[in-house]
Amino acid sequence: MAYWKKGPIEMGKTPTGKNTSGRGQRDLKVKVKSARGRTTSSTRWLQRQLNDPYVKRAQSEGYRGRAAYKIMELDDKFRFLVPGARIVDLGAAPGGWCQVAVKRSNVLAERGGKAVGTILGVDLQEMEPIAGCELHQLDFMEDDADLQVKEWLGGKADVVMSDMAASSSGHKQTDHLRIIALCEAAAYFAFDVLDEGGTFVAKVLAGGAEGDLQKLLKQRFTKVHNYKPPASRSDSSEKFVVALGFRGEVPDQG
Ligand SMILES: C[S@@+](CC[C@H](N)C(=O)[O-])C[C@H]1O[C@@H](n2cnc3c(N)ncnc32)[C@H](O)[C@@H]1O
């Protein structure tokens, strides 16, 4: 069976039936008092963290961050993390997406002594090990970083996903251009390593300059979706592009 053809999953639920949306939880709000040495913005950040249902769920369910719920919700909708998939996770730290990929691709279930599927995570930052994942510290924007990742991968991939984001400069347009550059680098890597029918998932920021990338993805994939999962904060301009059905090599035009 093709890697992406798995059975239907009810929206907003994991394959085991757990609700992934994080909605419908009624918690009392925690108020954070401003403290000496803490800026207003860090007080606001702390208050938001303490009151965020996804942060609480991540802590209680053992995920390394609330980002885990974004990839769960993307996968609930588009179903690409399937048993046996060969997955590359770019910008993987601290590891929430990898943890979800391990569960959904069934990578820890060995068949005939061989792991089913593979997960390769790469990030600028060092990561704590995750069972079932091969993790490397690397700046993906360095010269020849793609060649290094290809070497680690050692073959084709079914899914290339990127949650890469540079730390905020505070300047919206600059941040937007940086994230598009990361997303483009991930996309060209995906063109190089995806098997036919493969999936590309990447974080982008709504802001205008992503038009060229969308055009390019539409040429190389049968379907391109833009989706903001419920776990993505409504006050953030972040959204995700999910390109399905990689067409494979482009025939030589010459
Ligand atoms: C939002 S976090 C990813 C969270 C991750 N998906 C998770 O679930 O834990 C973005 C990550 O992108 C990484 N990143 C940014 N630029 C990068 C680059 N040039 N190469 C590799 N990783 C990069 C950052 O170090 C950061 O860990």
Short mmCIF file of C-alpha atoms and ligand atoms in Angstrom, two decimals:
data_model
loop_
_atom_site.label_atom_id
_atom_site.label_comp_id
_atom_site.label_asym_id
_atom_site.label_seq_id
_atom_site.Cartn_x
_atom_site.Cartn_y
_atom_site.Cartn_z
CA MET A 1 0.00 0.00 0.00
CA ALA A 2 1.30 3.48 -0.81
CA TYR A 3 2.78 5.06 2.29
CA TRP A 4 0.20 7.89 2.48
CA LYS A 5 -2.91 5.71 2.16
CA LYS A 6 -3.92 5.05 5.70
CA GLY A 7 -7.40 4.76 7.11
CA PRO A 8 -9.53 7.76 8.01
CA ILE A 9 -8.89 9.47 11.30
CA GLU A 10 -11.57 11.56 12.94
CA MET A 11 -10.60 15.24 12.77
CA GLY A 12 -9.06 16.61 15.93
CA LYS A 13 -8.25 13.15 17.26
CA THR A 14 -5.12 11.05 17.31
CA PRO A 15 -5.30 7.57 15.78
CA THR A 16 -5.95 6.25 19.29
CA GLY A 17 -8.98 8.51 19.59
CA LYS A 18 -7.44 11.12 21.85
CA ASN A 19 -8.55 14.66 21.29
CA THR A 20 -5.63 16.66 19.93
CA SER A 21 -7.25 20.03 19.65
CA GLY A 22 -6.72 21.11 23.25
CA ARG A 23 -10.05 22.89 23.07
CA GLY A 24 -12.90 22.38 25.42
CA GLN A 25 -10.67 22.45 28.48
CA ARG A 26 -11.94 24.72 31.21
CA ASP A 27 -9.11 25.88 33.43
CA LEU A 28 -8.90 28.65 35.91
CA LYS A 29 -6.65 31.42 34.63
CA VAL A 30 -3.31 31.87 36.36
CA LYS A 31 -2.40 35.50 36.94
CA VAL A 32 1.27 36.42 37.00
CA LYS A 33 2.25 39.36 39.18
CA SER A 34 4.87 41.66 37.70
CA ALA A 35 8.15 41.14 39.51
CA ARG A 36 11.28 43.17 39.94
CA GLY A 37 13.62 42.57 37.00
CA ARG A 38 10.89 41.08 34.81
CA THR A 39 9.81 43.15 31.82
CA THR A 40 6.14 43.63 30.96
CA SER A 41 6.56 41.49 27.85
CA SER A 42 8.15 38.59 29.74
CA THR A 43 5.37 38.80 32.36
CA ARG A 44 2.85 38.63 29.51
CA TRP A 45 4.73 35.67 27.94
CA LEU A 46 4.79 33.81 31.27
CA GLN A 47 1.10 34.43 31.88
CA ARG A 48 0.28 33.15 28.39
CA GLN A 49 2.42 30.04 28.89
CA LEU A 50 0.83 29.25 32.25
CA ASN A 51 -2.67 29.62 30.81
CA ASP A 52 -2.08 27.84 27.50
CA PRO A 53 -4.00 24.52 27.39
CA TYR A 54 -1.53 23.12 24.83
CA VAL A 55 1.42 23.85 27.15
CA LYS A 56 -0.41 22.03 29.97
CA ARG A 57 -1.25 19.08 27.74
CA ALA A 58 2.32 18.84 26.46
CA GLN A 59 3.54 18.69 30.05
CA SER A 60 1.01 16.08 31.13
CA GLU A 61 1.37 13.93 27.99
CA GLY A 62 5.18 14.02 27.95
CA TYR A 63 5.76 16.10 24.82
CA ARG A 64 8.74 18.44 24.67
CA GLY A 65 6.64 21.39 23.60
CA ARG A 66 3.24 22.60 22.43
CA ALA A 67 4.50 22.43 18.80
CA ALA A 68 3.79 18.68 18.98
CA TYR A 69 0.06 19.42 18.69
CA LYS A 70 0.58 21.41 15.49
CA ILE A 71 2.04 18.43 13.65
CA MET A 72 -0.64 16.14 15.15
CA GLU A 73 -3.36 18.42 13.85
CA LEU A 74 -1.68 18.75 10.44
CA ASP A 75 -1.38 14.97 10.25
CA ASP A 76 -4.98 14.48 11.41
CA LYS A 77 -6.06 16.58 8.45
CA PHE A 78 -3.63 15.47 5.73
CA ARG A 79 -2.42 12.03 6.97
CA PHE A 80 1.22 11.76 6.01
CA LEU A 81 2.84 10.30 9.16
CA VAL A 82 2.07 6.70 8.36
CA PRO A 83 3.66 3.45 9.51
CA GLY A 84 6.89 2.83 7.67
CA ALA A 85 7.39 6.40 6.46
CA ARG A 86 10.93 7.71 6.07
CA ILE A 87 10.79 11.15 7.66
CA VAL A 88 13.19 14.11 7.78
CA ASP A 89 12.45 16.76 10.42
CA LEU A 90 14.31 20.05 9.84
CA GLY A 91 14.43 22.43 12.82
CA ALA A 92 13.55 19.56 15.10
CA ALA A 93 14.58 20.87 18.57
CA PRO A 94 13.49 20.36 21.25
CA GLY A 95 11.81 17.36 19.61
CA GLY A 96 8.01 17.51 19.83
CA TRP A 97 7.49 16.79 16.11
CA CYS A 98 9.95 13.88 16.29
CA GLN A 99 8.09 12.42 19.29
CA VAL A 100 4.82 12.52 17.32
CA ALA A 101 6.53 11.06 14.23
CA VAL A 102 7.88 8.15 16.33
CA LYS A 103 4.36 7.28 17.51
CA ARG A 104 2.58 7.70 14.22
CA SER A 105 5.13 6.11 11.92
CA ASN A 106 5.43 3.16 14.26
CA VAL A 107 9.19 3.39 14.03
CA LEU A 108 9.80 1.45 17.23
CA ALA A 109 7.91 -1.61 15.99
CA GLU A 110 10.56 -3.76 14.41
CA ARG A 111 9.71 -6.12 11.60
CA GLY A 112 12.12 -8.99 11.05
CA GLY A 113 14.73 -7.28 13.24
CA LYS A 114 14.58 -4.10 11.12
CA ALA A 115 13.06 -0.79 12.21
CA VAL A 116 9.88 0.15 10.35
CA GLY A 117 10.43 3.61 8.91
CA THR A 118 13.10 6.12 9.83
CA ILE A 119 13.15 9.52 11.47
CA LEU A 120 16.03 11.89 11.00
CA GLY A 121 15.97 15.15 12.98
CA VAL A 122 18.29 18.10 12.40
CA ASP A 123 18.64 21.36 14.31
CA LEU A 124 21.04 24.19 15.07
CA GLN A 125 20.68 23.20 18.69
CA GLU A 126 21.76 20.02 20.36
CA MET A 127 18.87 17.72 21.25
CA GLU A 128 18.29 15.18 23.99
CA PRO A 129 18.02 11.70 22.42
CA ILE A 130 14.59 10.35 21.39
CA ALA A 131 14.17 6.59 21.00
CA GLY A 132 13.59 5.77 17.34
CA CYS A 133 15.14 8.99 15.98
CA GLU A 134 18.54 9.82 14.60
CA LEU A 135 19.29 13.39 15.69
CA HIS A 136 22.04 15.71 14.46
CA GLN A 137 23.16 19.22 15.27
CA LEU A 138 23.63 21.22 12.06
CA ASP A 139 22.95 24.64 10.58
CA PHE A 140 20.84 23.72 7.59
CA MET A 141 21.71 27.03 5.90
CA GLU A 142 25.43 26.25 5.85
CA ASP A 143 27.04 25.40 2.50
CA ASP A 144 26.62 21.70 1.71
CA ALA A 145 24.34 21.09 4.72
CA ASP A 146 21.90 19.40 2.31
CA LEU A 147 24.62 16.99 1.19
CA GLN A 148 25.37 16.12 4.80
CA VAL A 149 21.69 15.43 5.56
CA LYS A 150 21.42 13.32 2.40
CA GLU A 151 24.37 11.28 3.56
CA TRP A 152 22.73 10.68 6.97
CA LEU A 153 19.47 9.80 5.26
CA GLY A 154 21.16 7.32 2.96
CA GLY A 155 18.30 7.13 0.45
CA LYS A 156 14.90 8.58 -0.38
CA ALA A 157 12.34 10.07 2.04
CA ASP A 158 8.54 10.00 2.14
CA VAL A 159 8.12 13.13 4.26
CA VAL A 160 10.26 16.25 4.61
CA MET A 161 8.91 18.53 7.30
CA SER A 162 10.34 21.84 8.47
CA ASP A 163 9.39 23.87 11.52
CA MET A 164 12.63 25.88 11.16
CA ALA A 165 12.35 29.43 12.42
CA ALA A 166 15.08 31.94 13.15
CA SER A 167 14.74 33.82 16.42
CA SER A 168 12.61 36.90 16.01
CA SER A 169 14.38 40.11 14.97
CA GLY A 170 11.38 42.14 16.09
CA HIS A 171 11.02 43.37 12.49
CA LYS A 172 8.07 41.65 10.84
CA GLN A 173 9.26 41.88 7.24
CA THR A 174 12.79 40.67 8.10
CA ASP A 175 11.38 37.72 10.04
CA HIS A 176 9.12 36.89 7.12
CA LEU A 177 11.97 36.91 4.59
CA ARG A 178 14.14 34.77 6.89
CA ILE A 179 11.48 32.14 7.30
CA ILE A 180 10.81 32.05 3.57
CA ALA A 181 14.55 31.48 2.98
CA LEU A 182 14.49 28.55 5.46
CA CYS A 183 11.35 27.19 3.86
CA GLU A 184 12.82 27.46 0.34
CA ALA A 185 15.99 25.67 1.42
CA ALA A 186 13.82 22.90 2.91
CA ALA A 187 11.71 22.73 -0.27
CA TYR A 188 14.72 22.34 -2.60
CA PHE A 189 16.05 19.65 -0.28
CA ALA A 190 12.64 17.93 -0.47
CA PHE A 191 12.72 18.05 -4.31
CA ASP A 192 16.04 16.25 -4.11
CA VAL A 193 15.18 13.48 -1.65
CA LEU A 194 11.43 12.82 -1.83
CA ASP A 195 10.14 9.69 -3.45
CA GLU A 196 7.22 10.06 -5.83
CA GLY A 197 4.01 10.64 -3.88
CA GLY A 198 5.97 12.17 -0.98
CA THR A 199 4.89 15.03 1.28
CA PHE A 200 6.46 18.37 2.16
CA VAL A 201 5.30 20.29 5.25
CA ALA A 202 6.76 23.64 6.26
CA LYS A 203 6.09 26.60 8.46
CA VAL A 204 5.67 29.95 6.71
CA LEU A 205 4.57 33.37 7.90
CA ALA A 206 1.69 35.07 6.13
CA GLY A 207 3.17 38.27 4.71
CA GLY A 208 3.29 38.33 0.93
CA ALA A 209 6.68 37.04 -0.22
CA GLU A 210 5.67 33.38 -0.15
CA GLY A 211 3.96 33.58 -3.58
CA ASP A 212 6.96 32.30 -5.54
CA LEU A 213 7.37 29.35 -3.20
CA GLN A 214 3.69 28.44 -3.57
CA LYS A 215 4.00 28.59 -7.37
CA LEU A 216 7.03 26.33 -7.28
CA LEU A 217 5.36 23.83 -4.95
CA LYS A 218 2.29 23.70 -7.19
CA GLN A 219 4.53 22.65 -10.10
CA ARG A 220 6.16 19.85 -8.14
CA PHE A 221 3.22 18.45 -6.11
CA THR A 222 -0.29 17.42 -7.08
CA LYS A 223 -1.91 19.34 -4.18
CA VAL A 224 -0.71 22.30 -2.12
CA HIS A 225 -2.65 23.33 1.00
CA ASN A 226 -2.17 26.23 3.37
CA TYR A 227 -3.47 25.54 6.82
CA LYS A 228 -3.29 27.07 10.27
CA PRO A 229 -3.87 24.30 12.81
CA PRO A 230 -5.85 25.18 15.94
CA ALA A 231 -2.67 24.73 18.04
CA SER A 232 -1.02 27.62 16.17
CA ARG A 233 -1.66 30.75 18.20
CA SER A 234 -4.24 33.01 16.61
CA ASP A 235 -2.13 36.11 17.24
CA SER A 236 0.79 34.64 15.26
CA SER A 237 1.05 35.05 11.48
CA GLU A 238 2.44 31.50 11.28
CA LYS A 239 0.74 29.00 9.01
CA PHE A 240 1.82 25.76 7.37
CA VAL A 241 2.12 24.73 3.78
CA VAL A 242 1.37 21.06 3.16
CA ALA A 243 2.31 19.83 -0.32
CA LEU A 244 1.08 16.33 -1.15
CA GLY A 245 1.86 13.94 -3.99
CA PHE A 246 5.40 14.79 -5.08
CA ARG A 247 5.56 14.39 -8.86
CA GLY A 248 9.19 13.25 -8.88
CA GLU A 249 11.84 14.26 -11.34
CA VAL A 250 10.96 17.10 -13.71
CA PRO A 251 11.46 15.88 -17.29
CA ASP A 252 14.37 17.59 -19.06
CA GLN A 253 12.93 20.45 -21.13
CA GLY A 254 16.00 20.76 -23.40
C1 LIG B 1 9.83 26.26 16.51
S1 LIG B 1 11.32 25.44 16.78
C2 LIG B 1 10.97 23.82 16.28
C3 LIG B 1 10.14 23.05 17.24
C4 LIG B 1 10.05 21.58 16.89
N1 LIG B 1 9.25 21.37 15.71
C5 LIG B 1 9.47 20.77 18.02
O1 LIG B 1 8.39 20.21 17.85
O2 LIG B 1 10.11 20.67 19.06
C6 LIG B 1 12.30 26.04 15.46
C7 LIG B 1 13.67 25.41 15.40
O3 LIG B 1 14.29 25.77 14.17
C8 LIG B 1 15.68 25.71 14.40
N2 LIG B 1 16.41 26.38 13.32
C9 LIG B 1 16.36 27.67 12.95
N3 LIG B 1 17.21 27.91 11.95
C10 LIG B 1 17.83 26.73 11.68
C11 LIG B 1 18.86 26.35 10.76
N4 LIG B 1 19.42 27.24 9.93
N5 LIG B 1 19.25 25.06 10.74
C12 LIG B 1 18.71 24.15 11.59
N6 LIG B 1 17.74 24.47 12.49
C13 LIG B 1 17.31 25.74 12.54
C14 LIG B 1 15.83 26.40 15.75
O4 LIG B 1 17.07 26.09 16.35
C15 LIG B 1 14.62 25.88 16.50
O5 LIG B 1 14.96 24.79 17.33
#
